[in-house]
Amino acid sequence: MFVLSNVTKFFGAREVLRGVSLTVMDGDRVGIIGPNGCGKTTLLRLMAGEIEPDSGEVRIEKGRRIGILHQEIERKQEGGVIDYLLGSISPLKKLSEMESNLMNRIEDANIEENHNEFQKTFQDLAHLFERYRLEGGYDIVYRAQKILSGLGFSSDDIHMDVNFLSGGMRMRLELGRLLLEEPDALLLDEPTNHLDIESMRWLEKYLEDFKGSLIIISHDRRFLNKLVKVIVAIDDGAAKVYRGSYDGYRKQREIELEHAWKAYQQQQARIAEIKEFIARNRVRKDRAKVVQGRIRMLEKMEILPQPKSLKKMDFDFPQPERTGSPVIVLDGVTMKFENKLVMDGVNLSILRGEKVAVVGSNGSGKTTLLRIMAGLLEPTAGKVSYGVNVKVHYYAQHLLDSLSPELTVMEEMSAIAGKDVSVQTIRDVLGAFRFSTDEEVQKKVKFLSGGEKSRLCLAKMMLMPASLILMDEPTNHLDIDSREVLERALVKYTGTLVFVSHDREFINSVAQRVIEIKDGKIDSFAGDYDYYESKKMEGSQERVERVLKEKKDEGEKKVETKLHGKKQRDQKRVEAEMRNILYRETKPLAEEMRKIEERIEELEAGQRKREEQMADPVIAGDALKMKDIAKEYGETTKLIEELFSRWAQINEKIEEIRKNRTFEINKGEEME
């Protein structure tokens, strides 16, 4: 599908990609990784045909439909959310425009003067509705709603004007547009940037079922491990292909580096040995030929470059003073914004040394919680209290405005560094956050991008002691290596940490407790992200398992022969209970489906009657009557479309409930 042969690309005098060769076949699932600014997005744009290489060749198979998601929105977005999404489907968009034109012609027609033309227009409209149905027009509405729901759009959001959406929601809408179009290849540049964890999991499932080629730029390790089978690692302009997941790439890369270091050290030892021989024997005439041979050997030797260090870069946060415990307590905290209740009587205590991750859907109140804890937001009700000696540092995107625009990166860091912090330590910390060269550290803050400013703020925190660190999305704008530097520093940090993140691997590495915010309440899970996810997946299964365990414990006190019979009876009783629960849960949905089916049948009968009226010569002679019928026909067709969409949603919900309950019964049988 894509073939890149010895591709090189410059931007100005800078060589971004050098001699890249890569083949992507139908159905391949490729992850592109590398440090920020290494050329990942450039490679993606070359593959999409948006830019041309300076040398080499990019071949894209003809007739293939390619969809690309950029980090920045380039398409002009207008209209309502659902209309924007449906408008991206070209054949249906054309049919919709034809329908609108025909309806306008019917509305504007002078029926008495143009009776025959009116009849033809009406027939064209009837044929158009049939074409719309055959080309999946009714199904596409349901698919669009399902995609938007999966990406975190509420039922109210899908009717909003696109101009009122936040930047993050616009990016999610653009991703939804691509998913709905179902191209032959999806090229996604950081698709998880604006997704909460729930939406991220939904996208993973969607992309797992995607049949085309998938090429993803991402710094999310868990996302890559779930979806890709090939890793393209870009470093210093060169691209190397590794087969397997991201974790597989890491293992291969470590082995490569070990071998490279071994070969490098062996060669350096051999060079030293040869040089020592030359120095020792240069003055001896009887060894002149041998010495000249060794000199030529050195001249012809292909010197191996020094490999990257096997040692991972590590830094420590300044260790804080010992504080009282708990470090911070929220007592009955309520927060309202106008008529929206964000937090409802929240009670929360964070102990000294705890590392707590805060999760929840977009807009659930995660940032609000951190701002209240930081003292930047006064709660509507309740109070916040701190332990003894607690010093708070808060990292969030708004801190970018606190940087001094006229200072250089190095000056900004030096201004907050203690006297005992050396220049080399500051340079090492900056290097960990991708400020490596003299040019980068001497760059003025006002010329930094948003991502560079975020990284500078994080680097500053590495030099500032605090007993309570609050961090809102600290991994945004960080590549994988920088994320891991921050992870290791936070794991070793002896103070107290509360952070919001959508990076599941980051949460899993750092957090000892996970707090979920939902509907103004909090739920606490004493463990890492994997523990939190497992508890969430258990859900209603816990009740079934508890019942079964109680019956099993009772049975162990009885004779074995009776135990077997009792277990069978218990299992049957639980299965009957689960069937009753299933019936109660699906009954209102099934009833709604039945009413929808009846309504559709009623509407379709009305449509058939209107078609008969159209064919009736008597009615056809009544121009005004024909015009009214045409209008009713169009409105009813759209109503039937909406009802079919709702019916499909309900049916899917019932199947999901049945699947979950069946799993619970089977789980119970395994426990027995």
XYZ file of C-alpha atoms in Angstrom:
672
model
C 0.000 0.000 0.000
C 2.838 2.418 0.925
C 6.432 2.054 -0.252
C 9.128 4.555 0.774
C 12.501 4.085 -0.948
C 15.590 5.906 0.373
C 13.550 8.997 1.304
C 15.285 12.148 2.554
C 13.519 15.317 3.682
C 14.908 18.728 4.649
C 13.246 21.699 6.303
C 15.510 24.580 5.443
C 19.066 23.441 6.170
C 17.932 20.825 8.693
C 17.864 17.215 7.555
C 14.780 15.752 9.253
C 14.731 12.297 7.612
C 17.647 10.542 5.944
C 17.530 7.487 3.667
C 14.255 6.111 5.046
C 12.967 2.924 3.408
C 9.700 1.404 4.579
C 6.924 -0.819 3.216
C 3.413 -0.935 4.692
C 1.079 -3.616 3.352
C -2.714 -3.900 3.555
C -3.766 -4.620 7.114
C -0.380 -3.740 8.664
C -0.513 -2.068 12.074
C 2.451 0.239 12.534
C 3.527 2.426 15.461
C 5.917 5.325 14.823
C 7.971 6.396 17.836
C 10.875 8.686 18.608
C 11.763 11.828 20.571
C 9.846 15.053 20.006
C 10.957 16.800 16.825
C 12.601 13.729 15.290
C 10.423 13.692 12.143
C 7.498 11.401 13.030
C 4.823 13.789 11.733
C 6.920 14.480 8.626
C 7.016 10.755 7.870
C 3.240 10.508 8.308
C 2.622 13.439 5.951
C 4.933 11.900 3.343
C 2.916 8.684 3.512
C -0.331 10.643 3.116
C 1.037 12.376 0.026
C 0.703 15.819 1.645
C 4.375 16.704 1.122
C 7.061 15.507 -1.296
C 10.493 14.101 -0.393
C 13.626 16.018 -1.386
C 15.100 12.762 -2.642
C 13.970 9.171 -2.855
C 10.492 7.964 -3.729
C 7.114 7.533 -2.024
C 4.665 5.208 -3.793
C 1.020 5.022 -2.718
C -1.200 2.380 -4.297
C -3.732 3.975 -6.630
C -7.381 4.046 -5.661
C -6.683 3.738 -1.931
C -8.581 6.030 0.409
C -6.322 7.517 3.065
C -7.520 9.283 6.214
C -5.070 11.309 8.300
C -5.572 12.883 11.728
C -3.265 15.824 12.429
C -2.345 17.152 15.863
C -3.660 20.529 14.760
C -7.064 20.979 13.087
C -6.722 22.111 9.492
C -10.238 21.459 8.144
C -12.829 24.226 8.417
C -15.597 23.016 10.712
C -19.125 24.366 10.408
C -22.680 23.410 11.388
C -23.905 20.999 14.035
C -21.767 18.124 15.343
C -23.827 15.296 13.835
C -24.336 17.199 10.572
C -20.602 17.837 10.273
C -19.886 14.157 10.773
C -22.500 12.962 8.270
C -21.454 15.642 5.786
C -18.043 13.985 5.493
C -19.557 10.938 3.760
C -19.368 12.124 0.152
C -22.052 9.913 -1.522
C -24.558 10.591 1.263
C -23.681 14.275 1.316
C -24.477 14.448 -2.387
C -27.785 12.648 -1.902
C -28.653 14.962 0.992
C -27.934 18.012 -1.168
C -30.084 16.548 -3.975
C -32.909 15.960 -1.488
C -32.672 19.555 -0.265
C -32.763 20.877 -3.827
C -35.767 18.732 -4.735
C -37.666 19.779 -1.613
C -36.944 23.431 -2.425
C -38.239 22.899 -5.964
C -41.432 21.339 -4.580
C -41.878 24.224 -2.111
C -41.296 26.881 -4.786
C -43.172 25.195 -7.614
C -46.197 26.809 -9.195
C -48.092 23.562 -9.399
C -50.946 24.738 -11.560
C -48.586 26.047 -14.240
C -46.009 23.225 -14.001
C -48.089 20.209 -13.027
C -46.053 17.667 -15.011
C -42.743 19.033 -13.728
C -44.024 18.852 -10.160
C -45.022 15.192 -10.570
C -41.591 14.380 -11.999
C -39.864 16.176 -9.101
C -41.924 14.215 -6.593
C -41.064 10.922 -8.303
C -37.382 11.910 -8.287
C -37.634 12.547 -4.551
C -39.223 9.127 -3.917
C -36.427 7.449 -5.911
C -33.834 9.474 -3.987
C -35.160 8.275 -0.625
C -34.905 4.692 -1.866
C -31.348 5.280 -3.053
C -30.474 6.816 0.317
C -31.781 3.689 2.042
C -29.878 1.304 -0.249
C -26.601 3.185 0.225
C -26.801 2.884 4.008
C -28.057 6.367 4.782
C -30.244 5.210 7.652
C -27.518 3.002 9.169
C -24.905 5.750 8.935
C -26.784 7.954 11.379
C -26.663 5.196 13.987
C -22.954 4.569 13.309
C -22.220 8.287 13.636
C -24.039 8.471 16.977
C -22.233 5.376 18.227
C -18.820 6.809 17.292
C -19.571 10.162 18.923
C -20.787 8.431 22.079
C -17.632 6.311 22.198
C -15.486 9.446 21.885
C -17.192 11.050 24.861
C -19.907 13.199 23.235
C -23.143 13.324 25.217
C -26.594 13.285 23.606
C -26.697 17.073 24.082
C -23.220 17.574 22.585
C -24.092 15.984 19.233
C -26.592 18.750 18.492
C -24.196 21.585 19.425
C -22.797 24.000 16.883
C -19.208 23.027 16.081
C -18.062 26.611 16.719
C -18.914 26.222 20.424
C -16.779 23.104 20.921
C -13.489 23.244 22.821
C -10.245 22.489 21.020
C -10.157 18.994 22.515
C -13.732 18.235 21.442
C -12.969 19.491 17.923
C -10.052 17.070 17.730
C -12.311 14.233 18.872
C -14.881 15.261 16.269
C -12.204 15.174 13.583
C -11.193 11.688 14.735
C -14.856 10.637 14.589
C -15.081 11.930 11.019
C -12.168 9.716 9.988
C -13.578 6.637 11.737
C -16.969 7.118 10.067
C -15.416 7.406 6.615
C -13.659 4.005 7.046
C -10.719 4.668 4.702
C -8.371 1.922 3.506
C -5.632 3.328 5.734
C -5.809 5.396 8.922
C -2.830 7.638 9.709
C -3.209 8.964 13.258
C -0.926 11.564 14.857
C -1.302 11.341 18.647
C -4.987 10.254 18.547
C -5.271 9.846 22.348
C -4.184 13.414 23.216
C -7.685 14.691 24.014
C -9.339 11.447 25.122
C -10.206 10.385 28.652
C -9.469 6.806 29.665
C -12.942 5.510 28.864
C -12.833 7.006 25.351
C -9.305 5.689 24.905
C -10.421 2.148 25.679
C -13.339 2.545 23.279
C -10.980 3.743 20.528
C -8.669 0.793 21.148
C -11.553 -1.630 20.681
C -12.708 0.203 17.541
C -9.224 0.150 16.014
C -8.716 -3.505 16.940
C -11.681 -4.300 14.660
C -10.533 -1.911 11.891
C -9.726 -3.958 8.763
C -7.483 -1.485 6.941
C -3.884 -0.410 7.481
C -3.216 1.470 10.698
C -0.264 3.819 11.202
C -0.080 5.547 14.585
C 2.230 8.116 16.123
C 1.883 7.814 19.879
C 3.760 8.200 23.151
C 1.167 6.039 24.947
C 2.911 2.718 25.569
C -0.195 0.765 26.533
C -2.053 2.059 23.469
C 0.823 0.949 21.211
C 1.057 -2.464 22.862
C -2.661 -3.038 22.288
C -2.731 -2.090 18.620
C 0.537 -2.325 16.696
C 2.555 -5.249 15.360
C 5.401 -3.214 13.854
C 7.424 -0.388 15.414
C 9.234 2.210 13.312
C 11.760 3.950 15.570
C 13.121 7.269 14.303
C 16.386 8.555 15.718
C 18.727 11.183 14.315
C 16.917 11.176 10.954
C 17.136 7.418 10.409
C 14.228 4.970 10.712
C 14.567 1.353 11.803
C 11.813 -1.277 11.688
C 11.163 -3.738 14.518
C 8.600 -6.541 14.362
C 6.361 -6.896 17.390
C 4.687 -4.711 20.016
C 6.225 -1.732 21.773
C 7.419 -3.919 24.663
C 8.942 -6.280 22.098
C 10.758 -3.358 20.498
C 12.178 -2.326 23.890
C 13.624 -5.780 24.466
C 15.095 -5.929 20.959
C 16.545 -2.440 21.366
C 18.208 -3.316 24.674
C 19.810 -6.414 23.133
C 20.974 -4.313 20.166
C 22.584 -1.750 22.452
C 24.298 -4.456 24.506
C 25.772 -5.974 21.340
C 26.707 -2.544 19.991
C 28.497 -1.650 23.219
C 30.309 -4.971 23.263
C 31.481 -4.506 19.663
C 32.445 -0.875 20.349
C 34.436 -1.763 23.479
C 36.185 -4.650 21.709
C 37.138 -2.360 18.832
C 38.355 0.361 21.197
C 40.455 -2.217 23.042
C 41.891 -3.439 19.716
C 42.659 0.153 18.625
C 44.416 0.829 21.920
C 46.389 -2.380 21.547
C 47.472 -1.463 17.987
C 48.404 2.081 19.006
C 50.402 0.784 21.949
C 52.237 -1.652 19.626
C 53.005 1.160 17.161
C 54.295 3.457 19.909
C 56.450 0.694 21.381
C 57.980 -0.443 18.091
C 58.110 2.745 15.968
C 61.822 3.329 16.660
C 62.893 -0.250 15.857
C 64.085 -0.641 12.277
C 63.518 -4.402 12.311
C 59.852 -3.802 13.032
C 59.305 -0.977 10.490
C 57.236 -3.057 8.031
C 55.107 -4.503 10.806
C 54.519 -1.018 12.257
C 53.548 0.351 8.820
C 51.150 -2.578 8.423
C 49.498 -1.757 11.750
C 49.228 1.929 10.782
C 47.502 0.953 7.519
C 45.265 -1.387 9.497
C 44.138 1.550 11.650
C 43.617 3.774 8.613
C 41.413 1.178 6.905
C 39.467 0.257 10.027
C 35.822 1.336 9.970
C 35.485 3.049 13.314
C 32.254 2.193 15.123
C 30.360 5.164 16.598
C 29.865 5.206 20.345
C 26.386 3.737 21.030
C 23.821 5.411 23.218
C 24.246 4.786 26.920
C 22.667 1.661 28.383
C 22.167 3.568 31.618
C 18.793 5.282 31.905
C 18.856 8.968 32.783
C 17.658 9.476 36.352
C 16.966 12.532 38.494
C 15.421 12.993 41.881
C 12.957 15.585 43.081
C 14.396 17.500 46.031
C 13.242 15.581 49.063
C 10.828 17.621 51.233
C 10.620 18.269 54.948
C 8.649 15.773 56.970
C 5.021 16.840 57.283
C 2.058 15.976 59.422
C -0.291 13.245 58.263
C -2.797 13.468 56.724
C -1.216 16.005 54.397
C -4.530 17.370 53.085
C -8.175 16.781 54.045
C -11.338 17.717 52.132
C -14.348 17.800 54.419
C -17.790 17.898 52.767
C -16.512 19.845 49.762
C -19.167 20.913 47.267
C -18.432 22.847 44.075
C -20.973 24.441 41.745
C -20.463 26.424 38.569
C -23.717 28.285 37.888
C -26.277 25.446 37.711
C -23.743 22.629 37.274
C -22.859 20.560 40.351
C -19.275 19.361 39.892
C -18.518 18.069 43.403
C -21.153 17.017 45.911
C -20.087 16.741 49.565
C -16.708 15.149 48.856
C -14.727 13.788 51.804
C -11.112 12.905 51.060
C -7.962 12.410 53.125
C -4.471 12.092 51.589
C -1.808 10.591 53.875
C 1.873 11.499 53.993
C 3.873 9.792 51.246
C 0.813 8.655 49.256
C 0.855 8.823 45.468
C -2.713 9.207 44.219
C -3.985 9.252 40.625
C -7.252 11.034 39.835
C -9.258 9.629 36.907
C -12.655 10.266 35.367
C -14.307 11.302 32.134
C -13.599 14.669 30.519
C -15.479 17.360 32.412
C -16.023 15.213 35.514
C -14.142 17.638 37.804
C -10.582 16.294 37.972
C -8.897 19.665 37.375
C -11.425 21.332 39.700
C -10.393 18.935 42.484
C -6.695 19.753 41.993
C -7.358 23.516 41.919
C -9.324 23.268 45.166
C -6.484 21.264 46.757
C -3.971 23.867 45.528
C -6.001 26.671 47.122
C -6.674 28.302 43.753
C -10.421 27.683 43.917
C -12.730 28.299 46.854
C -15.323 25.525 47.247
C -19.008 26.440 47.348
C -19.311 24.540 50.623
C -17.078 22.475 52.888
C -13.465 23.118 53.847
C -9.885 22.123 52.948
C -7.198 21.750 55.625
C -3.462 20.994 55.402
C -1.072 19.156 57.687
C 1.917 20.723 59.451
C 4.830 21.929 57.228
C 2.933 21.242 53.996
C 4.316 23.192 51.041
C 2.288 22.817 47.821
C 3.521 22.913 44.226
C 0.917 22.783 41.459
C 1.746 21.907 37.844
C -0.841 22.748 35.173
C -0.999 24.274 31.712
C -1.773 27.764 33.095
C 1.738 27.862 34.636
C 3.099 28.522 31.152
C 2.033 32.148 31.601
C 4.211 32.451 34.719
C 7.431 31.960 32.731
C 9.545 35.046 32.043
C 9.476 35.595 28.263
C 12.756 37.544 28.091
C 14.803 34.947 30.002
C 16.568 32.065 28.303
C 15.739 28.475 29.205
C 18.957 28.250 31.235
C 18.262 31.548 33.031
C 14.706 30.439 33.877
C 16.092 27.278 35.498
C 18.967 29.036 37.279
C 16.578 31.561 38.821
C 14.938 28.879 40.985
C 17.915 26.528 41.490
C 19.519 26.429 44.910
C 23.117 27.490 45.473
C 24.233 23.880 45.761
C 22.784 22.982 42.337
C 25.565 22.912 39.738
C 25.289 24.134 36.160
C 25.907 20.554 35.002
C 22.970 19.298 37.088
C 20.730 21.930 35.511
C 21.954 20.917 32.036
C 21.306 17.246 32.837
C 17.744 17.980 33.996
C 17.082 20.071 30.871
C 18.508 17.278 28.717
C 16.038 14.834 30.229
C 13.243 17.097 28.954
C 14.755 17.505 25.462
C 16.705 20.738 25.931
C 20.057 19.247 25.021
C 22.037 21.588 22.774
C 23.560 24.981 23.600
C 21.141 26.536 21.135
C 18.147 25.001 22.941
C 19.190 26.050 26.466
C 20.046 29.593 25.331
C 16.733 30.026 23.511
C 14.476 32.744 24.964
C 11.248 31.568 26.602
C 9.126 33.784 24.339
C 10.250 31.760 21.323
C 9.321 28.369 22.845
C 6.323 26.377 21.609
C 3.525 25.417 24.009
C 4.961 21.929 24.360
C 8.460 23.261 25.076
C 7.078 25.593 27.760
C 5.277 22.653 29.391
C 8.507 20.670 29.472
C 10.393 23.635 30.936
C 7.831 23.951 33.755
C 8.273 20.262 34.569
C 12.062 20.607 34.501
C 11.778 23.514 36.983
C 9.765 21.336 39.367
C 12.655 18.872 39.452
C 14.678 21.559 41.256
C 11.967 22.845 43.622
C 11.351 21.067 46.955
C 7.687 20.564 47.936
C 5.942 18.238 50.367
C 2.731 18.058 48.294
C 2.943 18.015 44.507
C -0.247 18.407 42.453
C 0.087 17.671 38.740
C -2.537 18.076 36.009
C -1.682 16.001 32.921
C 2.111 16.115 33.424
C 2.820 13.756 30.501
C 1.240 16.027 27.867
C 3.918 17.069 25.341
C 6.397 14.489 26.690
C 7.872 11.744 24.524
C 8.275 8.252 25.940
C 11.835 8.696 27.252
C 10.916 11.924 29.069
C 7.804 10.295 30.539
C 9.922 7.499 31.938
C 12.422 9.963 33.453
C 9.506 11.688 35.211
C 8.027 8.328 36.268
C 11.232 7.173 37.932
C 11.671 10.515 39.703
C 8.105 10.442 41.065
C 8.427 6.821 42.222
C 11.519 7.790 44.280
C 9.935 11.012 45.572
C 9.286 10.705 49.319
C 6.664 13.477 49.527
C 2.969 13.307 48.711
C 1.678 13.337 45.130
C -1.793 13.794 43.632
C -1.977 13.809 39.836
C -4.414 13.690 36.936
C -3.370 11.612 33.946
C -4.846 9.654 31.064
C -1.599 7.722 30.528
C -2.450 4.320 31.976
C 1.143 3.061 32.015
C 2.252 6.213 33.832
C -0.526 5.763 36.416
C 0.360 2.097 36.829
C 4.033 2.897 37.470
C 3.499 5.761 39.921
C 0.141 5.506 41.695
C -0.506 3.609 44.909
C -4.157 4.660 44.968
C -6.638 5.626 42.245
C -9.526 8.022 42.860
C -12.358 8.093 40.340
C -14.619 11.141 40.043
C -18.095 10.489 38.709
C -21.350 12.431 39.081
C -19.839 14.715 41.720
C -18.750 11.824 43.961
C -15.414 10.061 44.433
C -14.611 6.373 44.711
C -11.233 5.217 46.009
C -9.294 2.120 44.867
C -6.282 1.112 46.973
C -3.898 -0.019 44.238
C -2.345 0.812 40.872
C -4.156 1.295 37.564
C -4.351 -2.439 36.788
C -6.071 -3.006 40.128
C -8.493 -0.147 39.465
C -9.338 -1.493 36.009
C -9.875 -5.018 37.297
C -12.230 -3.769 40.011
C -14.173 -1.704 37.482
C -14.520 -4.686 35.159
C -15.810 -6.844 37.963
C -18.750 -4.492 38.463
C -21.912 -6.404 39.197
C -20.015 -9.714 39.044
C -19.002 -9.163 42.695
C -22.543 -9.756 43.922
C -22.798 -13.079 42.121
C -19.363 -14.213 43.344
C -20.222 -13.221 46.907
C -23.442 -15.260 46.850
C -21.636 -18.270 45.427
C -18.805 -18.027 47.956
C -21.266 -17.869 50.862
C -23.009 -20.985 49.609
C -19.678 -22.700 49.071
C -18.548 -21.903 52.626
C -21.808 -23.261 53.996
C -21.442 -26.411 51.964
C -17.932 -27.116 53.243
C -19.398 -27.721 56.712
C -21.592 -30.563 55.416
C -21.049 -34.079 54.179
C -19.481 -34.304 50.695
C -22.475 -36.106 49.215
C -24.803 -33.386 50.382
C -22.345 -30.706 49.309
C -22.562 -31.683 45.655
C -26.358 -31.571 45.663
C -26.438 -28.253 47.495
C -23.948 -26.664 45.076
C -26.119 -27.714 42.185
C -29.204 -26.249 43.851
C -27.333 -23.060 44.733
C -26.070 -22.698 41.203
C -29.553 -23.204 39.758
C -30.971 -20.674 42.187
C -28.314 -18.096 41.264
C -28.886 -18.752 37.557
C -32.611 -18.237 38.068
C -31.862 -15.044 39.999
C -29.613 -13.811 37.183
C -32.324 -14.566 34.617
C -34.760 -12.538 36.690
C -32.262 -9.665 36.891
C -31.732 -9.896 33.125
C -35.489 -9.795 32.543
C -35.930 -6.779 34.822
C -33.030 -4.906 33.215
C -34.087 -5.576 29.628
C -37.856 -5.331 30.072
C -38.129 -1.519 29.717
C -35.722 -1.597 26.765
C -37.655 -4.410 25.075
C -40.884 -2.505 25.662
C -39.414 0.601 24.043
C -38.258 -1.503 21.072
C -41.744 -2.927 20.677
C -43.276 0.549 20.656
C -40.705 1.736 18.107
C -41.468 -1.249 15.846
C -45.188 -0.490 16.069
C -44.568 3.171 15.306
C -42.340 2.348 12.315
C -44.981 -0.055 10.979
C -47.614 2.649 11.385
C -45.466 5.263 9.622
C -44.527 2.918 6.779
C -48.226 2.141 6.246
C -48.804 5.883 5.966
C -45.976 6.160 3.439
C -47.495 3.397 1.315
C -50.814 5.250 1.416
C -49.126 8.469 0.296
C -47.461 6.628 -2.590
C -50.879 5.309 -3.651
C -52.286 8.850 -3.437
C -49.477 10.098 -5.649
C -50.419 7.573 -8.273
C -54.128 8.480 -8.075
C -55.006 10.666 -11.114
C -57.707 12.500 -9.142
C -55.321 13.551 -6.359
C -52.540 14.211 -8.863
C -54.805 16.861 -10.363
C -54.964 18.698 -7.033
C -51.712 20.683 -6.999
C -51.895 21.906 -3.412
C -52.783 18.450 -2.136
C -49.787 16.957 -3.978
C -47.486 19.553 -2.460
C -48.678 18.717 1.070
C -48.206 14.994 0.452
C -44.644 15.576 -0.786
C -43.776 17.527 2.356
C -45.315 14.867 4.646
C -43.475 12.119 2.744
C -40.081 13.776 3.298
C -40.683 14.529 6.993
C -41.952 11.003 7.674
C -38.943 9.433 5.938
C -36.588 11.326 8.260
C -38.633 10.308 11.301
C -38.446 6.628 10.274
C -34.671 7.031 9.916
C -34.377 8.374 13.470
C -36.554 5.566 14.866
C -34.436 2.891 13.137
C -31.326 4.479 14.642
C -32.846 4.416 18.144
C -34.019 0.815 17.658
C -30.450 -0.255 16.751
C -29.054 1.499 19.842
C -31.520 -0.252 22.158
C -30.886 -3.632 20.527
C -27.142 -3.237 21.049
C -27.690 -2.279 24.678
C -29.813 -5.388 25.297
C -27.163 -7.610 23.691
C -24.498 -6.017 25.891
C -26.548 -6.686 29.052
C -27.193 -10.294 27.995
C -23.512 -10.834 27.271
C -22.490 -9.460 30.684
C -25.054 -11.523 32.580
C -24.093 -14.682 30.681
C -20.474 -14.039 31.643
C -21.473 -13.700 35.300
C -23.328 -17.031 35.293
C -20.378 -18.749 33.605
C -18.025 -17.149 36.122
C -20.133 -18.551 38.907
C -19.942 -22.031 37.402
C -16.139 -21.791 37.255
C -16.028 -20.894 40.950
C -18.088 -23.927 41.827
